Amino acid sequence: MSCLKELNSKTQKNGRDISAVYSSENYGHLHGMRTWDVNTDSGDQTHFSMSGVMQRCSGGEYSREAGASRPDHHCTNHRIYPSHNYTQPSLPQNILTAHGDFIPQSSPGHFMSPTPSLHNNNHLSSLGGHWLSEGLVHCNMTSGEIFDAVASICPDNLDEHRQKTHRKLEALTELMPQHQMDINQSVNVYLQPLAHKLGENATVMCSMNGQGQMVSVNHCSPGQMLHSQPPGHLDSSPEALCYDSSSKENLEQSYSIGSQSHLPSVSLPAIWPNHSFLCPNQQASPDPPGSGYSYNQMSRAYFSQYCQYPEYPDTLSLVPEGQSTSVVRLNESMWDSKSKKPCNCTKSQCLKLYCDCFANGDVCRNCNCINCCNNTEHELERYKAVKICLDRNPEAFRPKICNGKLGEIKGRHNKGCNCKRSGCLKNYCECYEAKIMCSSTCKCVGCRNYNGSPERRAMLWESPDTTFYKNAKCDKDKCPLSCITLDVVEATCGCLLAQAEEAEKEGYTLRQAEKMILEEFGQCLTQIVLSIFKSTSL
DNA sequence: GAGTTTGAAACT
DNA sequence: CAGTTTCAAACTC
């Protein structure tokens, strides 16, 4: 029986390393590339492939242009039309259009040269001088192509923008060259679409607010309505799809998705506050039925290394390939200053791993630090600091506490602690602080943070949080029952259910069904016991 | 709140 | 890689 095989597989894995049980095999990967059309009415066309980094404006970013009568002072406005299935309406010139179709990577985008009217300040001009300012949005476009493209569109302040942007790009490229390629393969950063005008699989929208939150909606189905209005106030205008990413409130509203509110959502980290990336081949995890959103989170700094650590697929989830619609956004709780403990750094400028904010990939906000450079005003310094840390230790931003074997509720410390005086029973100890027991990877002296320790037992049972003790893993991985994990229990239940269904399908009597289920349970137990024997050499 | 202790990070 | 220094958090009074 296949489920028995699965159970066997799981129990075998549980003996040592079960982290791969929830593999990606059931979930698709995001891949493919999308291109943009930047249209003007000049008629000239230049083909180019957009791969690399593109910038957006600060403050407003990609906001809605609510018709011709709604100027937006601080945002670059974009109208986006699909290249197919849609006839561009009669609108003012110089509209940035795009289509979000998944296009084979070899397919070029089309760039149509601009007209002089692009340079005016008419709010209907889709590209203004702020196009190249702050906040990186990554897409398949090289920096040179960006400059050339943007230069032809909005030469205003180009030199200044070029210099500023080039410095950032240099730092960025230097910092993570290997990820540039990843980005090029997984364009998921797109402008605001007019969703309901796009054909099936045509809508892609993705952007970030000033806090690095990435939001995207992919593959909207025809008729799906995305709106920026509160429920009940759906804007029926073609420009209804919008957001002002400088506003968290608007951001939330913008992604109130009409009848699709059940759509899954996943969170994406950003390496830096204004930068987000999507890696290809990220694994997706399904949402619990009925849940509106699911959030996973990981260190933003660590995200740049994400693709190097497939053993942590659960830290990031994306919508499975083929799913018609998805919402991708950064978990805002990651940026919730209320939930983040403020640091008190005085000498490190919050650019060393001494600083918890920096180490966690956060920027300092509402902290008590002095001479802080861990903020958006010191991006370059921050880039360099991240690079230094990664050069010194490529896993510097890797979460210290990783998922342990299944059944280990809290996991284990990657490096282990080195405590000498605290007995690992004070918060000086990172294991203790993370509410996990010390493991064989620790090099601590006089450790009392292990299962069965008298001090620990007394302390934990005195504590209101006795689940810490109850859920903790066995001492130093030597408990033979440690392989009976939730996963194994789940698999066992699955086998029993499958047997019950089979009995029902075959029309067996209740007694016969009970017998079948009990026999199945016996086989499951046999597999578990055999696995225990194997893993413990009993 | 000031001073001390502690262990991770950084440095040599 | 080991020893030392620096640093910020945890802890004590």
Coordinates of C-alpha atoms (C1' of nucleotides) in Angstrom, one line a residue:
Chain A
M1 CA 0.0 0.0 0.0
S2 CA 1.4 3.3 -1.0
C3 CA 0.6 5.0 2.2
L4 CA 2.5 2.4 4.1
K5 CA 5.4 3.1 1.9
E6 CA 5.1 6.7 2.7
L7 CA 4.8 6.0 6.4
N8 CA 7.8 3.8 6.2
S9 CA 9.7 6.5 4.4
K10 CA 8.7 9.0 7.0
T11 CA 9.6 7.0 9.9
Q12 CA 12.9 6.1 8.4
K13 CA 13.6 9.7 7.9
N14 CA 12.6 10.6 11.4
G15 CA 15.3 8.5 12.7
R16 CA 17.8 11.2 11.8
D17 CA 16.7 13.9 9.4
I18 CA 13.2 14.4 8.6
S19 CA 13.4 17.9 7.3
A20 CA 12.8 16.8 3.8
V21 CA 9.5 15.1 4.5
Y22 CA 7.6 18.1 3.4
S23 CA 9.3 18.4 0.1
S24 CA 8.4 20.5 -2.8
E25 CA 7.3 17.5 -4.8
N26 CA 3.7 18.4 -4.4
Y27 CA 4.1 22.0 -5.2
G28 CA 5.0 23.8 -8.4
H29 CA 7.6 26.3 -8.8
L30 CA 7.3 29.7 -10.1
H31 CA 9.2 30.3 -13.1
G32 CA 8.9 32.0 -16.4
M33 CA 9.4 35.5 -17.3
R34 CA 7.2 38.4 -18.0
T35 CA 8.0 41.4 -20.1
W36 CA 6.6 44.8 -20.4
D37 CA 5.5 46.9 -23.2
V38 CA 6.2 50.5 -22.8
N39 CA 4.1 52.2 -25.3
T40 CA 4.0 55.6 -26.6
D41 CA 2.3 56.8 -29.6
S42 CA 5.3 57.5 -31.7
G43 CA 5.1 54.3 -33.6
D44 CA 8.8 53.6 -33.3
Q45 CA 9.6 50.3 -31.7
T46 CA 12.7 49.1 -30.1
H47 CA 12.9 45.5 -28.9
F48 CA 14.7 44.8 -25.8
S49 CA 14.7 42.3 -23.1
M50 CA 14.2 43.6 -19.7
S51 CA 16.3 41.9 -17.2
G52 CA 17.9 43.3 -14.2
V53 CA 16.8 46.0 -11.9
M54 CA 14.3 48.7 -12.4
Q55 CA 13.5 51.4 -10.0
R56 CA 10.4 53.0 -9.0
C57 CA 9.5 56.3 -7.6
S58 CA 9.7 57.0 -3.9
G59 CA 6.7 57.7 -1.8
G60 CA 3.9 57.0 -4.2
E61 CA 5.4 54.3 -6.3
Y62 CA 2.9 52.8 -8.5
S63 CA -0.3 54.4 -7.7
R64 CA -3.5 54.5 -9.4
E65 CA -4.3 57.2 -11.7
A66 CA -8.0 57.6 -11.1
G67 CA -8.9 58.8 -14.5
A68 CA -7.7 62.0 -16.1
S69 CA -8.9 64.2 -13.4
R70 CA -7.0 62.8 -10.5
P71 CA -3.5 64.2 -10.3
D72 CA -1.2 62.5 -7.9
H73 CA 1.6 64.6 -6.6
H74 CA 4.1 62.2 -5.4
C75 CA 3.5 59.1 -7.4
T76 CA 4.4 57.9 -10.8
N77 CA 1.2 56.8 -12.3
H78 CA 0.9 53.9 -14.7
R79 CA -1.8 52.6 -16.8
I80 CA -1.2 49.2 -17.9
Y81 CA -3.0 47.5 -20.6
P82 CA -2.6 44.0 -21.9
S83 CA -1.0 43.6 -25.2
H84 CA -3.6 41.1 -26.2
N85 CA -7.3 40.7 -25.8
Y86 CA -7.7 44.4 -25.2
T87 CA -7.9 47.4 -27.3
Q88 CA -6.3 50.4 -25.8
P89 CA -8.9 53.1 -25.3
S90 CA -8.5 56.5 -26.4
L91 CA -6.3 57.9 -23.7
P92 CA -3.8 60.6 -23.5
Q93 CA -0.4 59.9 -24.9
N94 CA 2.6 58.6 -23.3
I95 CA 1.0 55.8 -21.3
L96 CA 3.2 53.2 -19.9
T97 CA 1.5 50.0 -20.8
A98 CA 2.4 46.5 -19.9
H99 CA 1.1 43.1 -20.1
G100 CA 1.8 40.5 -17.5
D101 CA 1.5 37.4 -19.6
F102 CA 3.9 34.7 -18.9
I103 CA 6.1 34.9 -21.8
P104 CA 8.8 32.5 -22.7
Q105 CA 12.1 33.9 -21.6
S106 CA 13.3 34.3 -25.1
S107 CA 10.4 36.6 -25.9
P108 CA 11.4 40.1 -26.0
G109 CA 9.5 43.0 -24.7
H110 CA 8.7 46.0 -26.9
F111 CA 9.9 49.4 -26.2
M112 CA 8.4 52.2 -28.2
S113 CA 10.3 55.3 -28.2
P114 CA 8.9 58.3 -26.4
T115 CA 7.5 61.5 -27.5
P116 CA 8.4 64.9 -26.2
S117 CA 5.2 65.1 -24.3
L118 CA 6.5 62.6 -21.9
H119 CA 8.6 65.2 -20.3
N120 CA 5.9 67.5 -19.2
N121 CA 4.4 67.4 -15.9
N122 CA 1.0 66.5 -17.0
H123 CA -0.2 63.9 -14.5
L124 CA -1.3 61.8 -17.4
S125 CA 2.2 61.3 -18.4
S126 CA 2.9 58.0 -17.0
L127 CA 6.6 58.4 -16.5
G128 CA 7.8 61.4 -14.6
G129 CA 11.0 62.5 -13.3
H130 CA 10.7 60.4 -10.2
W131 CA 10.8 57.2 -12.1
L132 CA 14.3 56.7 -11.1
S133 CA 14.6 57.6 -7.5
E134 CA 14.4 55.3 -4.6
G135 CA 13.3 51.8 -4.1
L136 CA 14.4 49.0 -6.3
V137 CA 12.0 46.8 -8.1
H138 CA 13.7 43.9 -9.7
C139 CA 12.7 42.7 -13.1
N140 CA 14.4 41.2 -16.0
M141 CA 16.3 44.2 -17.1
T142 CA 19.9 45.1 -16.9
S143 CA 20.9 48.3 -15.4
G144 CA 22.2 49.6 -18.7
E145 CA 18.9 48.8 -20.3
I146 CA 17.1 50.5 -17.6
F147 CA 19.1 53.7 -18.0
D148 CA 18.7 53.6 -21.8
A149 CA 15.0 52.9 -21.5
V150 CA 14.4 55.5 -18.9
A151 CA 16.6 58.0 -20.5
S152 CA 14.5 57.9 -23.6
I153 CA 11.4 58.3 -21.6
C154 CA 12.2 60.8 -18.9
P155 CA 15.6 62.5 -19.3
D156 CA 14.7 65.0 -16.6
N157 CA 17.2 64.7 -13.8
L158 CA 18.6 61.8 -15.5
D159 CA 22.2 62.4 -14.6
E160 CA 21.3 62.7 -11.0
H161 CA 19.2 59.6 -11.1
R162 CA 21.8 57.8 -13.1
Q163 CA 24.5 58.5 -10.6
K164 CA 22.4 57.7 -7.6
T165 CA 20.9 54.6 -9.1
H166 CA 24.2 53.4 -10.4
R167 CA 25.8 53.6 -7.0
K168 CA 23.0 51.5 -5.6
L169 CA 23.1 49.0 -8.4
E170 CA 26.8 48.6 -8.1
A171 CA 26.5 47.9 -4.5
L172 CA 23.7 45.6 -5.1
T173 CA 25.4 43.7 -7.8
E174 CA 28.5 43.4 -5.8
L175 CA 26.6 42.2 -2.9
M176 CA 24.7 39.4 -4.5
P177 CA 25.9 38.6 -8.0
Q178 CA 24.7 35.1 -7.8
H179 CA 21.2 36.2 -7.1
Q180 CA 21.0 38.5 -9.9
M181 CA 20.6 35.5 -12.1
D182 CA 17.8 34.3 -9.9
I183 CA 16.0 37.5 -10.2
N184 CA 16.4 37.5 -14.0
Q185 CA 14.6 34.2 -14.0
S186 CA 11.7 35.1 -11.9
V187 CA 10.3 38.4 -12.8
N188 CA 7.4 39.0 -10.6
V189 CA 7.7 42.7 -10.3
Y190 CA 5.2 44.6 -12.3
L191 CA 3.2 47.6 -12.4
Q192 CA -0.3 48.3 -11.6
P193 CA -2.6 46.5 -13.9
L194 CA -6.1 47.2 -14.8
A195 CA -7.1 43.8 -13.7
H196 CA -10.5 43.5 -15.1
K197 CA -9.3 44.5 -18.5
L198 CA -6.8 41.9 -18.7
G199 CA -7.4 38.6 -20.2
E200 CA -6.9 35.3 -18.5
N201 CA -3.4 34.9 -17.1
A202 CA -2.7 38.4 -18.1
T203 CA -2.6 40.3 -14.8
V204 CA 0.5 40.8 -12.9
M205 CA 0.9 43.3 -10.4
C206 CA 3.6 43.7 -7.9
S207 CA 5.1 46.5 -6.0
M208 CA 6.6 47.4 -2.8
N209 CA 5.9 50.1 -0.4
G210 CA 8.5 52.1 1.4
Q211 CA 8.9 49.4 4.0
G212 CA 9.9 46.8 1.5
Q213 CA 6.6 45.1 1.2
M214 CA 6.1 43.3 -2.0
V215 CA 2.7 42.8 -3.3
S216 CA 1.7 41.1 -6.4
V217 CA -1.4 39.6 -7.9
N218 CA -0.8 37.2 -10.7
H219 CA -3.0 35.6 -13.3
C220 CA -6.2 37.3 -12.6
S221 CA -9.0 35.7 -14.3
P222 CA -11.3 37.6 -16.6
G223 CA -13.9 39.4 -14.6
Q224 CA -11.9 39.3 -11.4
M225 CA -12.1 42.6 -9.8
L226 CA -9.4 44.1 -7.8
H227 CA -10.3 47.3 -6.2
S228 CA -9.0 49.9 -4.0
Q229 CA -12.3 50.7 -2.4
P230 CA -13.7 49.3 0.7
P231 CA -16.1 46.5 0.2
G232 CA -19.3 47.8 -1.0
H233 CA -17.7 50.7 -2.7
L234 CA -16.3 49.0 -5.6
D235 CA -15.0 51.4 -8.1
S236 CA -16.2 50.4 -11.5
S237 CA -13.8 52.6 -13.4
P238 CA -11.1 51.1 -15.5
E239 CA -8.6 52.5 -13.1
A240 CA -10.1 50.9 -10.1
L241 CA -7.1 48.8 -9.5
C242 CA -4.6 50.9 -7.6
Y243 CA -2.7 51.5 -4.6
D244 CA -0.6 54.0 -3.0
S245 CA 2.2 52.0 -1.6
S246 CA 3.3 54.7 0.7
S247 CA 0.2 54.1 2.6
K248 CA -0.2 51.0 4.6
E249 CA -3.9 51.6 4.7
N250 CA -4.2 52.0 1.0
L251 CA -2.0 49.0 0.6
E252 CA -4.4 46.9 2.5
Q253 CA -7.3 48.3 0.7
S254 CA -5.7 47.9 -2.6
Y255 CA -5.6 44.2 -2.1
S256 CA -8.9 43.7 -0.9
I257 CA -9.8 41.4 -3.7
G258 CA -13.5 41.5 -4.5
S259 CA -14.9 38.0 -4.6
Q260 CA -11.5 36.5 -4.5
S261 CA -10.9 37.2 -0.9
H262 CA -10.2 33.5 -0.3
L263 CA -7.2 33.7 -2.4
P264 CA -4.0 32.6 -0.8
S265 CA -1.4 35.0 0.1
V266 CA 2.2 34.5 0.9
S267 CA 4.7 36.7 2.3
L268 CA 8.0 37.7 0.8
P269 CA 10.9 39.1 2.5
A270 CA 13.0 41.9 1.2
I271 CA 16.7 41.9 1.5
W272 CA 16.6 45.5 2.3
P273 CA 13.8 47.7 3.2
N274 CA 13.3 48.8 -0.3
H275 CA 14.2 45.7 -2.1
S276 CA 12.4 42.6 -2.7
F277 CA 13.2 39.6 -4.7
L278 CA 11.5 36.5 -5.9
C279 CA 13.6 33.5 -6.4
P280 CA 12.7 30.9 -8.9
N281 CA 11.9 27.5 -7.7
Q282 CA 10.6 28.7 -4.5
Q283 CA 8.3 26.2 -3.0
A284 CA 4.7 26.8 -2.5
S285 CA 2.6 25.7 0.4
P286 CA -1.1 25.5 0.2
D287 CA -3.2 27.6 2.4
P288 CA -5.4 26.0 5.0
P289 CA -8.9 25.7 3.5
G290 CA -10.9 28.7 4.2
S291 CA -8.0 30.8 5.3
G292 CA -7.7 34.1 3.6
Y293 CA -4.0 34.4 3.8
S294 CA -1.1 32.5 4.9
Y295 CA 2.1 34.2 5.9
N296 CA 5.4 32.8 6.2
Q297 CA 8.4 34.9 7.0
M298 CA 12.1 34.8 7.1
S299 CA 14.9 37.1 7.6
R300 CA 15.0 39.6 4.9
A301 CA 18.7 39.5 4.8
Y302 CA 18.6 35.8 4.8
F303 CA 16.3 35.8 1.9
S304 CA 19.2 36.6 -0.4
Q305 CA 20.6 33.3 0.5
Y306 CA 17.3 31.5 0.4
C307 CA 18.0 29.6 -2.8
Q308 CA 21.1 28.3 -1.3
Y309 CA 19.2 26.7 1.5
P310 CA 16.6 24.4 0.2
E311 CA 16.4 22.7 3.5
Y312 CA 14.2 25.6 4.7
P313 CA 11.5 25.5 2.2
D314 CA 8.9 26.3 4.8
T315 CA 10.3 29.7 5.4
L316 CA 8.9 30.9 2.2
S317 CA 5.9 29.9 0.4
L318 CA 4.6 30.8 -3.0
V319 CA 1.5 30.0 -4.8
P320 CA 1.8 26.8 -6.8
E321 CA 2.3 27.1 -10.4
G322 CA -0.8 26.7 -12.3
Q323 CA -3.0 28.3 -9.7
S324 CA -5.1 30.8 -11.4
T325 CA -4.7 33.6 -9.0
S326 CA -2.4 34.5 -6.2
V327 CA -1.5 37.3 -3.9
V328 CA 2.0 37.7 -2.9
R329 CA 3.0 40.1 -0.2
L330 CA 5.3 40.6 2.6
N331 CA 4.1 39.8 6.0
E332 CA 3.6 43.2 7.5
S333 CA 4.1 41.8 10.9
M334 CA 7.7 41.6 10.0
W335 CA 7.7 45.3 10.0
D336 CA 5.5 45.8 12.9
S337 CA 7.4 48.0 15.2
K338 CA 5.3 46.9 18.0
S339 CA 6.4 43.3 17.7
K340 CA 10.0 44.0 17.1
K341 CA 12.1 44.5 20.1
P342 CA 14.0 47.7 20.0
C343 CA 17.7 47.6 20.1
N344 CA 20.0 49.7 22.2
C345 CA 23.2 49.6 20.2
T346 CA 25.6 52.4 20.9
K347 CA 28.8 51.6 19.1
S348 CA 28.0 49.2 16.2
Q349 CA 25.9 51.7 14.3
C350 CA 23.5 48.7 14.1
L351 CA 25.5 47.4 11.2
K352 CA 27.0 44.4 12.9
L353 CA 25.4 41.3 14.0
Y354 CA 25.6 42.5 17.6
C355 CA 22.5 44.4 16.6
D356 CA 19.5 42.1 16.7
C357 CA 17.6 44.3 14.2
F358 CA 20.4 44.0 11.7
A359 CA 20.9 40.3 12.4
N360 CA 17.3 39.7 11.8
G361 CA 17.3 41.6 8.6
D362 CA 15.2 44.4 10.0
V363 CA 15.9 48.0 9.9
C364 CA 15.9 49.9 13.1
R365 CA 12.6 51.5 13.9
N366 CA 11.6 52.9 17.2
C367 CA 14.8 51.7 18.6
N368 CA 17.0 53.4 21.2
C369 CA 20.2 53.0 19.2
I370 CA 22.8 55.7 18.7
N371 CA 24.3 56.6 15.4
C372 CA 22.2 54.1 13.7
C373 CA 22.9 53.3 10.1
N374 CA 20.5 50.4 9.8
N375 CA 17.9 52.4 8.1
T376 CA 16.8 53.6 4.7
E377 CA 18.8 56.7 4.9
H378 CA 22.0 54.7 5.0
E379 CA 21.3 52.1 2.3
L380 CA 24.8 52.0 1.0
E381 CA 26.4 51.5 4.3
R382 CA 23.9 48.9 5.0
Y383 CA 24.6 47.1 1.8
K384 CA 28.3 47.1 2.6
A385 CA 27.7 45.8 6.1
V386 CA 25.6 43.0 4.8
K387 CA 28.2 42.1 2.3
I388 CA 30.9 42.1 4.9
C389 CA 28.9 39.8 7.1
L390 CA 28.1 37.5 4.2
D391 CA 31.7 37.5 3.2
R392 CA 32.7 36.5 6.6
N393 CA 30.0 34.0 7.0
P394 CA 27.7 33.2 4.1
E395 CA 25.2 31.9 6.7
A396 CA 25.4 35.0 8.8
F397 CA 21.7 35.7 8.3
R398 CA 20.6 32.3 8.4
P399 CA 18.1 31.8 11.2
K400 CA 19.8 30.6 14.3
I401 CA 17.0 28.3 15.2
C402 CA 16.2 26.0 12.4
N403 CA 13.4 23.6 12.2
G404 CA 14.5 20.5 13.9
K405 CA 13.4 17.0 13.2
L406 CA 9.7 16.7 12.9
G407 CA 8.3 16.3 16.3
E408 CA 10.7 18.8 17.7
I409 CA 8.4 21.6 18.3
K410 CA 11.0 24.3 18.4
G411 CA 13.9 22.9 16.4
R412 CA 17.5 23.3 17.2
H413 CA 20.2 25.9 17.3
N414 CA 22.2 25.8 14.1
K415 CA 25.6 26.5 15.6
G416 CA 24.8 25.5 19.2
C417 CA 25.7 27.6 22.1
N418 CA 29.0 28.0 23.9
C419 CA 27.9 28.9 27.4
K420 CA 30.3 28.4 30.2
R421 CA 28.9 29.9 33.3
S422 CA 25.2 30.2 32.9
G423 CA 24.5 26.5 32.8
C424 CA 22.4 27.3 29.8
L425 CA 19.6 28.1 32.1
K426 CA 19.6 31.9 31.6
N427 CA 18.7 34.0 28.7
Y428 CA 22.4 34.5 28.0
C429 CA 22.1 31.1 26.4
E430 CA 20.6 31.3 22.9
C431 CA 19.2 27.9 23.1
Y432 CA 17.5 28.6 26.4
E433 CA 16.3 32.0 25.1
A434 CA 14.8 30.2 22.1
K435 CA 13.1 27.8 24.5
I436 CA 14.9 24.8 23.0
M437 CA 17.1 22.4 24.7
C438 CA 20.8 22.2 24.0
S439 CA 21.8 19.7 21.5
S440 CA 24.8 17.8 20.4
T441 CA 25.9 20.8 18.4
C442 CA 26.3 22.8 21.5
K443 CA 29.7 23.3 23.1
C444 CA 28.5 24.5 26.4
V445 CA 30.1 23.7 29.7
G446 CA 28.1 22.5 32.6
C447 CA 24.9 22.4 30.6
R448 CA 21.7 21.9 32.5
N449 CA 19.5 22.7 29.6
Y450 CA 18.6 19.1 28.7
N451 CA 15.7 16.9 29.3
G452 CA 15.8 15.4 32.7
S453 CA 18.0 18.1 34.2
P454 CA 16.8 18.6 37.8
E455 CA 17.1 22.3 37.6
R456 CA 15.4 22.4 34.4
R457 CA 12.6 20.1 35.4
A458 CA 12.0 22.1 38.6
M459 CA 12.0 25.3 36.7
L460 CA 9.8 24.2 33.9
W461 CA 7.2 22.6 36.0
E462 CA 7.1 25.7 38.1
S463 CA 6.6 27.7 35.0
P464 CA 3.2 28.3 33.6
D465 CA 4.4 27.3 30.2
T466 CA 4.9 23.6 30.9
T467 CA 4.3 22.9 27.3
F468 CA 7.9 23.9 26.8
Y469 CA 8.9 20.9 28.7
K470 CA 6.3 18.6 27.3
N471 CA 7.0 19.4 23.8
A472 CA 10.7 19.5 24.0
K473 CA 12.7 16.9 22.2
C474 CA 14.4 14.1 23.9
D475 CA 17.7 14.5 25.5
K476 CA 20.4 14.8 22.9
D477 CA 18.4 12.9 20.3
K478 CA 18.7 9.6 22.1
C479 CA 15.1 9.0 22.8
P480 CA 13.9 6.2 20.5
L481 CA 10.4 7.5 20.5
S482 CA 11.5 10.7 19.0
C483 CA 10.7 9.4 15.6
I484 CA 7.0 9.2 16.4
T485 CA 6.3 12.6 15.2
L486 CA 3.3 14.5 14.2
D487 CA 4.1 13.6 10.7
V488 CA 4.1 9.9 11.4
V489 CA 0.9 10.2 13.3
E490 CA -0.6 12.0 10.4
A491 CA 0.6 9.4 7.9
T492 CA -0.8 6.7 10.1
C493 CA -4.2 8.4 10.3
G494 CA -4.0 8.7 6.5
C495 CA -3.5 5.0 6.1
L496 CA -6.4 4.2 8.4
L497 CA -8.7 6.6 6.6
A498 CA -7.7 5.2 3.3
Q499 CA -8.5 1.8 4.5
A500 CA -11.8 3.0 5.7
E501 CA -12.6 4.5 2.4
E502 CA -11.6 1.4 0.6
A503 CA -13.9 -0.7 2.8
E504 CA -16.7 1.7 2.2
K505 CA -16.1 1.7 -1.5
E506 CA -16.1 -2.1 -1.6
G507 CA -19.2 -2.3 0.3
Y508 CA -17.9 -4.2 3.3
T509 CA -19.8 -4.5 6.4
L510 CA -19.0 -2.4 9.4
R511 CA -17.3 -5.3 11.2
Q512 CA -15.3 -6.1 8.1
A513 CA -14.3 -2.5 7.8
E514 CA -13.2 -2.4 11.5
K515 CA -11.1 -5.4 11.0
M516 CA -9.4 -4.0 7.9
I517 CA -8.7 -0.8 9.8
L518 CA -7.3 -2.6 12.8
E519 CA -5.1 -4.7 10.5
E520 CA -3.9 -1.6 8.8
F521 CA -3.1 0.0 12.2
G522 CA -1.1 -3.1 13.1
Q523 CA 0.9 -2.8 10.0
C524 CA 1.6 0.9 10.7
L525 CA 2.7 0.1 14.2
T526 CA 5.0 -2.6 12.8
Q527 CA 6.6 -0.1 10.5
I528 CA 7.0 2.4 13.3
V529 CA 8.6 -0.2 15.6
L530 CA 10.9 -1.4 12.9
S531 CA 12.0 2.2 12.2
I532 CA 12.7 2.7 15.9
F533 CA 14.8 -0.4 16.0
K534 CA 16.7 0.7 13.0
S535 CA 17.3 4.2 14.2
T536 CA 18.3 3.2 17.7
S537 CA 20.2 0.0 16.8
L538 CA 18.2 -1.9 19.3
Chain B
dG1 C1' 19.2 53.2 36.7
dA2 C1' 23.9 51.9 37.3
dG3 C1' 27.0 48.4 37.5
dT4 C1' 28.1 43.5 36.5
dT5 C1' 27.9 39.3 34.1
dT6 C1' 27.5 36.8 30.1
dG7 C1' 28.3 34.9 25.6
dA8 C1' 28.1 36.0 20.6
dA9 C1' 30.5 38.5 17.2
dA10 C1' 34.4 40.6 15.7
dC11 C1' 39.1 40.9 15.6
dT12 C1' 44.1 39.5 15.8
Chain C
dC1 C1' 41.8 27.9 14.5
dA2 C1' 42.5 29.7 19.0
dG3 C1' 42.9 33.5 22.0
dT4 C1' 41.4 38.2 22.8
dT5 C1' 38.6 42.1 22.5
dT6 C1' 34.3 44.3 21.6
dC7 C1' 29.6 44.6 22.0
dA8 C1' 24.9 44.5 23.6
dA9 C1' 21.7 42.0 26.2
dA10 C1' 20.6 39.9 30.5
dC11 C1' 20.9 40.2 35.0
dT12 C1' 21.7 42.0 39.9
dC13 C1' 21.4 45.3 43.3

